[in-house]
Amino acid sequence: MDQFKGQPRLPKFAVPKRYDIRLKPDLNECRFSGSVSVNLNIVTATNFIVLNAAELTVSDDAVSFTNRDSSKVFKPSKVELFEDDEILVLEFSEKIPTGLGVLAIQFEGILNDRMKGFYRSKYEHNGEKKNMAVTQFEPADARRCFPCWDEPACKATFKITLDVPSDLVALSNMPIAEEKIDRNIKTVSYQESPIMSTYLVAVVVGLFDYVEDHTPDGVKVRVYCQVGKANQGKFALDVAVKTLGLYKDYFDTPYTLPKLDMIAIPDFAAGAMENYGLVTYRETALLYDDQHSAAANKQRVAVVVAHELAHQWFGNLVTMEWWTHLWLNEGFATWVSYLAVDGLFPEWKIWAQFLNESTEGLKLDGLAESHPIEVEINHAREIDEIFDAISYRKGASVIRMLQSYLGAESFQKSLASYIKRHACSNAKTEDLWAALEEGSGEPVNKLMTSWTKQQGYPVVSVKVNNQKLEFDQSQFLSSGAQGEGHWIIPITLCFGSYDVRKNFLLETKSETRDVKELLGSEITKDKSANSWIKLNVDQAGFYRVKYDELLAAKLRSAVEKRLLSPSDRFGILDDSYALCMARKESLTSLINLMGAYREEDDYTVVSNLLTVSHKVQRIAADAVPDLLDYFKLFFFKVFQYSAERLGWDAKPGESHDDALLRGEILTSLAEFGHDLTLDEASKRFQAFLADRNTPLLPPDIRRAVYVAVMKRATKSNRSGYESLLKVYRETDLSQEKTRILGSLAYSSDPDLILEVLNFMLSSEVRSQDAVFGLAVNREGRDVAWAWLKENWAQIVKTYGSGFLITRFVSSVVSPFASLEKAKEVEEFFASHPMPAIARTLKQSLERVNINANWVQSAQNEKSLADAVKELAYRNY
């Protein structure tokens, strides 16, 4: 039996074709019993059958294999479950011949409280605490519910039957075929599913209300939620019905199941999960309340629903062959969800916000401890850590870059043929490239391999030299180190206007182009001397650009004169910030550039300006604390234009973007301790405490006001904190709860921050939500680290087997900026090793080192003090 231990994949001698699964959950005892019959094709005569199982009890006499041709029954001589490898090994004394047969297994398991496998979620109904039973199988946890071939390529059909209390709602992937009631237990059988992977099987049992609609071609769509919350499902229902139609056209393939259910689960680790025909969500990602949800909540619901429904094609119908190709699922669903939301809500201008996805990808991929888009996976335990900004956000960004290079129409047609070719089957990255290459005639495989097989991305340096443009590529690393990578880069550039635009592929390390040859004869010497040049037009490419001083100065002036598109204004700022972090550009030049954005009014650009300001303020606080007040004064001046334009109250008929920006800018002013903002927030909060429906505190500005309240709260002056806890305890809206949790850590008093952190681990906070309260400010860094060490055993016990534990490590470790602290963190985790956080820990320590070097570099900048004082007092 030992030959099967330590293998990344299951042996191939038995292939599952169909599962007949029966489950009986006990919601009081939090246990379940079950049986599974698997139709197998034995392709090699064998004494062993090896499949996945974990945390299940299987007794020796509960297993048998029946050969279809001879009806001979084989009983195993030995049944062993290797927990470490999560495999069930059945040994037979007599060889099982090739051919078809049925493997029957009875088993028992626990409804765990770790939000994976078959688990329980708690809810209240009429004041009574109850449990619901829920599944979450991706990436590799179907094996915790029933023994199976738990690999994406082992596709089969599924016939599911549930025995449940007769007063409960029981859902699975397919519509109900038959229901029988015997006193207080009902047996619900579902139609057999199409061919699919185990990670997409789903079951939910509990008390629910629903709202319902149909698509024009008759697919029944429902949104299920807790009793009494049905109205909050209407927005998502509308988005889902329209999105199914949109994808049917885009992929030129209809949705393949007769129904689609979407359901809000109170305890849920991820944002949502695309189970075929039964999509599960966190409440915050599915429910929308007109009275108490902010514009940001509405947008999140639309984007998450569009993302999950994209998976019904890209992931469920066509599935990645192995987790190495996870990015095909997640990168694609992330990209196409923007396409769908833009189709439904063009007034949101959502593609502008796609830049936030790219930026998150660029941030993580600038680390030496990043990983390629396609990453080798050797054990199920390693999969959780790659559900990260590389698979989702870099994945989505390289797809956008490729679509922009090939053209939208050619790209869409090729995708449709890829879906048709691999429907009900599995695909690898190369299969997608082959379809796109066929449809476009471009060398897609050659072009894209450099982006998916190697980690990192390039920075393209450009300088003007005597009527010539010199381009040079090298790997960008946030540490400032020299990287080895080399890419084929689709370069786009504009010269003085968006009418003069050129594209070419930069395939070599460096290249020199004559300006006249590149841009044509219409460029006169006079014009080229005065014109700005912008590379990576509209930020469609996944790379950064470093300009020489002359070009950078021209771009700064173009930003100030509003000659560039919002995406390009965003890109210039973001690249400059990244280059400054890598110490390739001074902090002085970054803040001078920020000064050019003082009349910026575009949401995405201002939002990024706020993000950059916070990071710069943190570095300044560690590097030059005596200049901190000047930095704040300068930032207030940069924010002033937008803050005054938007004010505190919504204007009739204002845009979605303005509603988003008002909340963000007031939150930033509160975080920076802007007194007038804190005073006004305090007044509005008091009005809200007196009347929860006051028009003075609409959802869009609540987070800002809650942050402001915590900013002034201390251990001794705690009334604001107590009031927020009261609101938290009274509301049953998850979005409001997470808004409050996300603002509690903004106190500047370490003693109160410690109290807040302890509250996050209390029974009052669902374990999925504790991570919202970890974003402590600079004053809370040390206390958060001490708290993490002290509570590590409890955190491991609660979160040890899922991806949420990685958030604890990155949130608490990454904000430090000293090499001594990095050493201390390293030593602690060396004595508390844990494979599931290894990658995250390395990334967090790398960030600490980057911060430390950046602080040191800022301390050595001679001109910084004069520059920031001049900017702080300049009259705009």
XYZ file of C-alpha atoms in Angstrom, residues 324-613:
290
model
C -1.502 24.307 -12.543
C -4.040 25.813 -14.961
C -6.282 27.345 -12.265
C -5.619 30.765 -13.789
C -7.619 29.721 -16.875
C -10.686 29.579 -14.625
C -10.032 32.545 -12.377
C -8.175 34.953 -14.630
C -10.751 34.515 -17.327
C -13.792 34.839 -15.028
C -12.273 37.999 -13.522
C -11.732 39.582 -16.943
C -15.104 38.630 -18.436
C -17.055 39.747 -15.331
C -16.025 43.316 -16.237
C -17.232 42.764 -19.783
C -20.630 41.606 -18.453
C -21.036 44.373 -15.850
C -20.079 46.963 -18.460
C -22.817 45.550 -20.694
C -25.422 45.793 -17.903
C -24.320 49.077 -16.284
C -22.429 51.142 -18.882
C -22.878 54.252 -16.711
C -20.566 52.694 -14.082
C -17.577 52.878 -16.467
C -16.352 49.675 -14.838
C -13.443 49.067 -17.250
C -11.688 52.051 -15.689
C -11.743 50.149 -12.406
C -10.166 47.107 -14.045
C -6.919 49.002 -13.445
C -7.288 48.105 -9.754
C -7.136 44.415 -10.720
C -3.982 45.002 -12.774
C -2.363 47.019 -9.991
C -2.962 44.270 -7.418
C -1.425 41.767 -9.837
C 1.572 44.028 -10.466
C 2.071 44.539 -6.714
C 2.262 40.833 -5.890
C 4.218 39.959 -9.027
C 6.859 42.574 -8.213
C 8.009 40.296 -5.388
C 10.834 37.795 -5.818
C 8.557 35.438 -3.820
C 5.781 35.619 -6.429
C 5.100 32.634 -8.707
C 4.384 32.078 -12.404
C 0.751 32.099 -13.556
C 1.199 28.379 -14.288
C 2.556 26.865 -11.094
C 3.507 23.256 -10.325
C 1.241 21.716 -7.672
C 2.510 18.591 -5.935
C 0.052 18.230 -3.059
C -3.553 19.255 -2.439
C -2.291 21.331 0.519
C -0.431 23.668 -1.851
C -3.484 24.629 -3.912
C -5.106 27.079 -1.479
C -2.184 29.491 -1.638
C -2.436 30.024 -5.407
C -5.970 31.443 -5.198
C -4.207 34.795 -5.195
C -3.669 37.994 -7.156
C -1.495 36.132 -9.686
C -4.139 33.575 -10.724
C -6.997 36.079 -10.638
C -5.593 39.511 -11.353
C -2.428 38.956 -13.334
C -4.365 36.221 -15.153
C -7.129 38.677 -16.030
C -4.613 41.364 -17.009
C -2.691 39.215 -19.486
C -6.011 38.164 -21.038
C -6.922 41.844 -21.422
C -3.494 42.557 -22.928
C -3.931 39.701 -25.396
C -7.494 40.720 -26.311
C -6.302 44.270 -26.895
C -3.482 42.938 -29.134
C -5.629 40.489 -31.168
C -8.752 42.669 -31.366
C -12.091 42.072 -29.644
C -13.886 40.309 -32.501
C -11.180 37.774 -33.357
C -10.718 37.093 -29.639
C -14.424 36.410 -29.058
C -14.778 34.080 -32.047
C -11.747 32.052 -30.997
C -13.073 31.766 -27.435
C -16.418 30.461 -28.656
C -14.671 27.769 -30.694
C -12.443 26.871 -27.686
C -15.583 26.403 -25.513
C -17.264 24.239 -28.155
C -14.142 22.145 -28.727
C -13.529 21.359 -25.044
C -17.120 21.328 -23.692
C -17.729 18.586 -21.074
C -13.990 18.005 -21.026
C -10.721 19.443 -19.700
C -8.213 21.890 -21.123
C -4.710 23.203 -20.528
C -3.364 26.702 -21.126
C -1.886 25.553 -24.466
C -5.376 24.586 -25.691
C -6.592 28.152 -25.261
C -3.519 29.529 -27.049
C -4.050 27.056 -29.906
C -7.666 28.230 -30.399
C -6.645 31.911 -30.330
C -3.724 31.280 -32.691
C -6.001 29.477 -35.132
C -8.573 32.281 -35.062
C -6.143 35.201 -35.307
C -3.193 33.886 -37.291
C -0.898 35.468 -34.665
C 1.843 33.484 -32.825
C -0.139 33.499 -29.578
C 1.668 30.569 -27.950
C 5.096 32.121 -28.491
C 3.859 35.539 -27.355
C 2.091 34.348 -24.201
C 4.471 31.688 -22.906
C 6.771 34.398 -21.562
C 3.825 35.792 -19.533
C 2.479 32.543 -18.041
C 5.497 30.251 -17.625
C 7.836 32.698 -15.918
C 7.045 34.849 -12.912
C 7.300 38.614 -12.842
C 6.943 41.232 -15.551
C 9.102 43.851 -17.272
C 9.705 47.536 -16.806
C 10.341 49.241 -20.146
C 12.736 52.185 -19.924
C 12.419 54.764 -22.646
C 14.604 57.757 -23.436
C 15.002 60.241 -26.239
C 18.401 60.553 -27.768
C 18.900 62.773 -30.774
C 15.626 62.072 -32.659
C 15.821 58.457 -31.617
C 13.772 56.565 -29.025
C 15.708 53.995 -27.025
C 13.668 51.170 -25.437
C 15.100 48.769 -22.898
C 13.378 45.974 -20.946
C 14.342 44.352 -17.652
C 12.445 42.493 -14.953
C 10.785 44.818 -12.456
C 11.251 43.901 -8.795
C 9.871 46.037 -5.946
C 13.079 45.358 -4.016
C 15.089 47.175 -6.687
C 17.078 43.980 -7.360
C 18.086 42.856 -10.850
C 15.793 40.155 -12.262
C 16.514 37.669 -15.025
C 13.247 37.616 -16.983
C 12.746 38.416 -20.665
C 9.378 39.019 -22.371
C 7.785 39.571 -25.758
C 6.064 42.888 -25.031
C 3.222 44.423 -27.059
C 4.322 48.077 -26.965
C 1.737 50.776 -27.666
C 2.626 54.456 -27.655
C 1.053 57.838 -28.262
C 2.944 60.897 -29.313
C 1.520 64.302 -28.360
C -2.044 63.160 -29.035
C -4.167 60.035 -29.189
C -4.351 60.411 -32.975
C -0.672 59.607 -33.344
C -0.423 56.054 -32.041
C 1.911 53.173 -32.863
C 2.209 49.503 -31.866
C 5.108 47.085 -32.150
C 6.443 43.979 -30.389
C 9.573 44.475 -28.305
C 11.190 41.032 -28.539
C 14.797 41.870 -27.752
C 16.403 43.251 -24.595
C 16.694 46.704 -26.172
C 15.799 48.419 -29.365
C 16.312 51.865 -30.887
C 13.706 53.404 -33.191
C 14.009 56.524 -35.278
C 11.158 58.879 -34.288
C 10.435 59.777 -37.942
C 10.429 56.145 -39.075
C 8.288 55.055 -36.150
C 5.730 57.839 -36.306
C 5.790 58.828 -39.937
C 6.695 62.006 -41.715
C 3.931 64.109 -40.128
C 6.150 64.545 -37.067
C 8.175 67.718 -37.532
C 11.300 68.373 -35.538
C 9.574 71.262 -33.812
C 6.614 69.113 -32.756
C 8.740 66.249 -31.477
C 10.715 68.618 -29.276
C 7.574 69.732 -27.403
C 5.440 66.599 -27.382
C 4.821 64.132 -24.611
C 5.215 60.422 -25.265
C 3.085 57.894 -23.358
C 3.823 54.162 -23.546
C 1.356 51.395 -22.661
C -1.628 53.398 -23.881
C -4.615 53.089 -21.517
C -2.574 50.641 -19.428
C -3.637 47.646 -21.531
C -0.255 45.927 -21.060
C 0.978 44.145 -17.925
C 4.219 46.073 -17.559
C 5.602 49.285 -16.084
C 7.323 52.169 -17.840
C 10.263 54.295 -16.705
C 10.753 57.558 -18.604
C 13.912 59.632 -18.746
C 13.744 62.989 -16.935
C 12.833 64.989 -20.020
C 9.921 62.695 -20.969
C 8.762 62.473 -17.339
C 8.615 66.276 -17.063
C 6.537 66.507 -20.262
C 4.123 63.880 -18.950
C 3.804 65.699 -15.616
C 2.800 68.822 -17.506
C 0.364 66.786 -19.685
C -1.271 65.427 -16.503
C -1.643 68.919 -15.145
C -3.192 70.182 -18.396
C -5.565 67.179 -18.527
C -4.308 66.105 -21.975
C -4.230 62.399 -21.066
C -6.986 59.813 -20.592
C -7.889 58.795 -17.009
C -6.284 55.358 -17.536
C -3.027 56.963 -18.621
C -3.086 59.439 -15.725
C -3.591 56.437 -13.431
C -0.710 54.531 -15.037
C 1.818 57.371 -14.810
C 1.128 57.758 -11.089
C 1.138 54.033 -10.378
C 4.382 53.360 -12.260
C 6.067 56.294 -10.558
C 4.967 55.021 -7.133
C 6.267 51.494 -7.910
C 9.604 52.843 -9.184
C 9.913 54.953 -6.052
C 9.316 51.884 -3.852
C 12.026 50.050 -5.818
C 14.312 53.065 -5.227
C 14.648 53.722 -8.966
C 13.081 57.142 -8.501
C 13.174 59.553 -5.550
C 10.319 60.183 -3.119
C 10.804 63.873 -3.952
C 9.975 63.269 -7.617
C 6.950 61.132 -6.665
C 5.393 63.836 -4.469
C 6.124 66.471 -7.112
C 4.201 64.327 -9.590
C 1.344 63.917 -7.070
C 1.089 67.700 -6.951
C 0.125 67.652 -10.647
C -3.070 65.736 -9.723
C -4.533 68.413 -7.448
C -7.499 69.056 -9.792
C -8.056 65.391 -10.589
C -11.728 64.363 -10.543
C -11.749 60.889 -12.091
C -12.771 58.223 -9.576
C -10.150 55.571 -10.364
C -7.315 58.085 -10.507
C -8.253 59.805 -7.242
C -8.794 56.423 -5.601
C -5.246 55.402 -6.554
C -3.947 58.789 -5.400
C -5.477 58.048 -1.976
C -3.846 54.593 -1.862
C -0.430 56.017 -2.790
C -0.813 58.806 -0.203
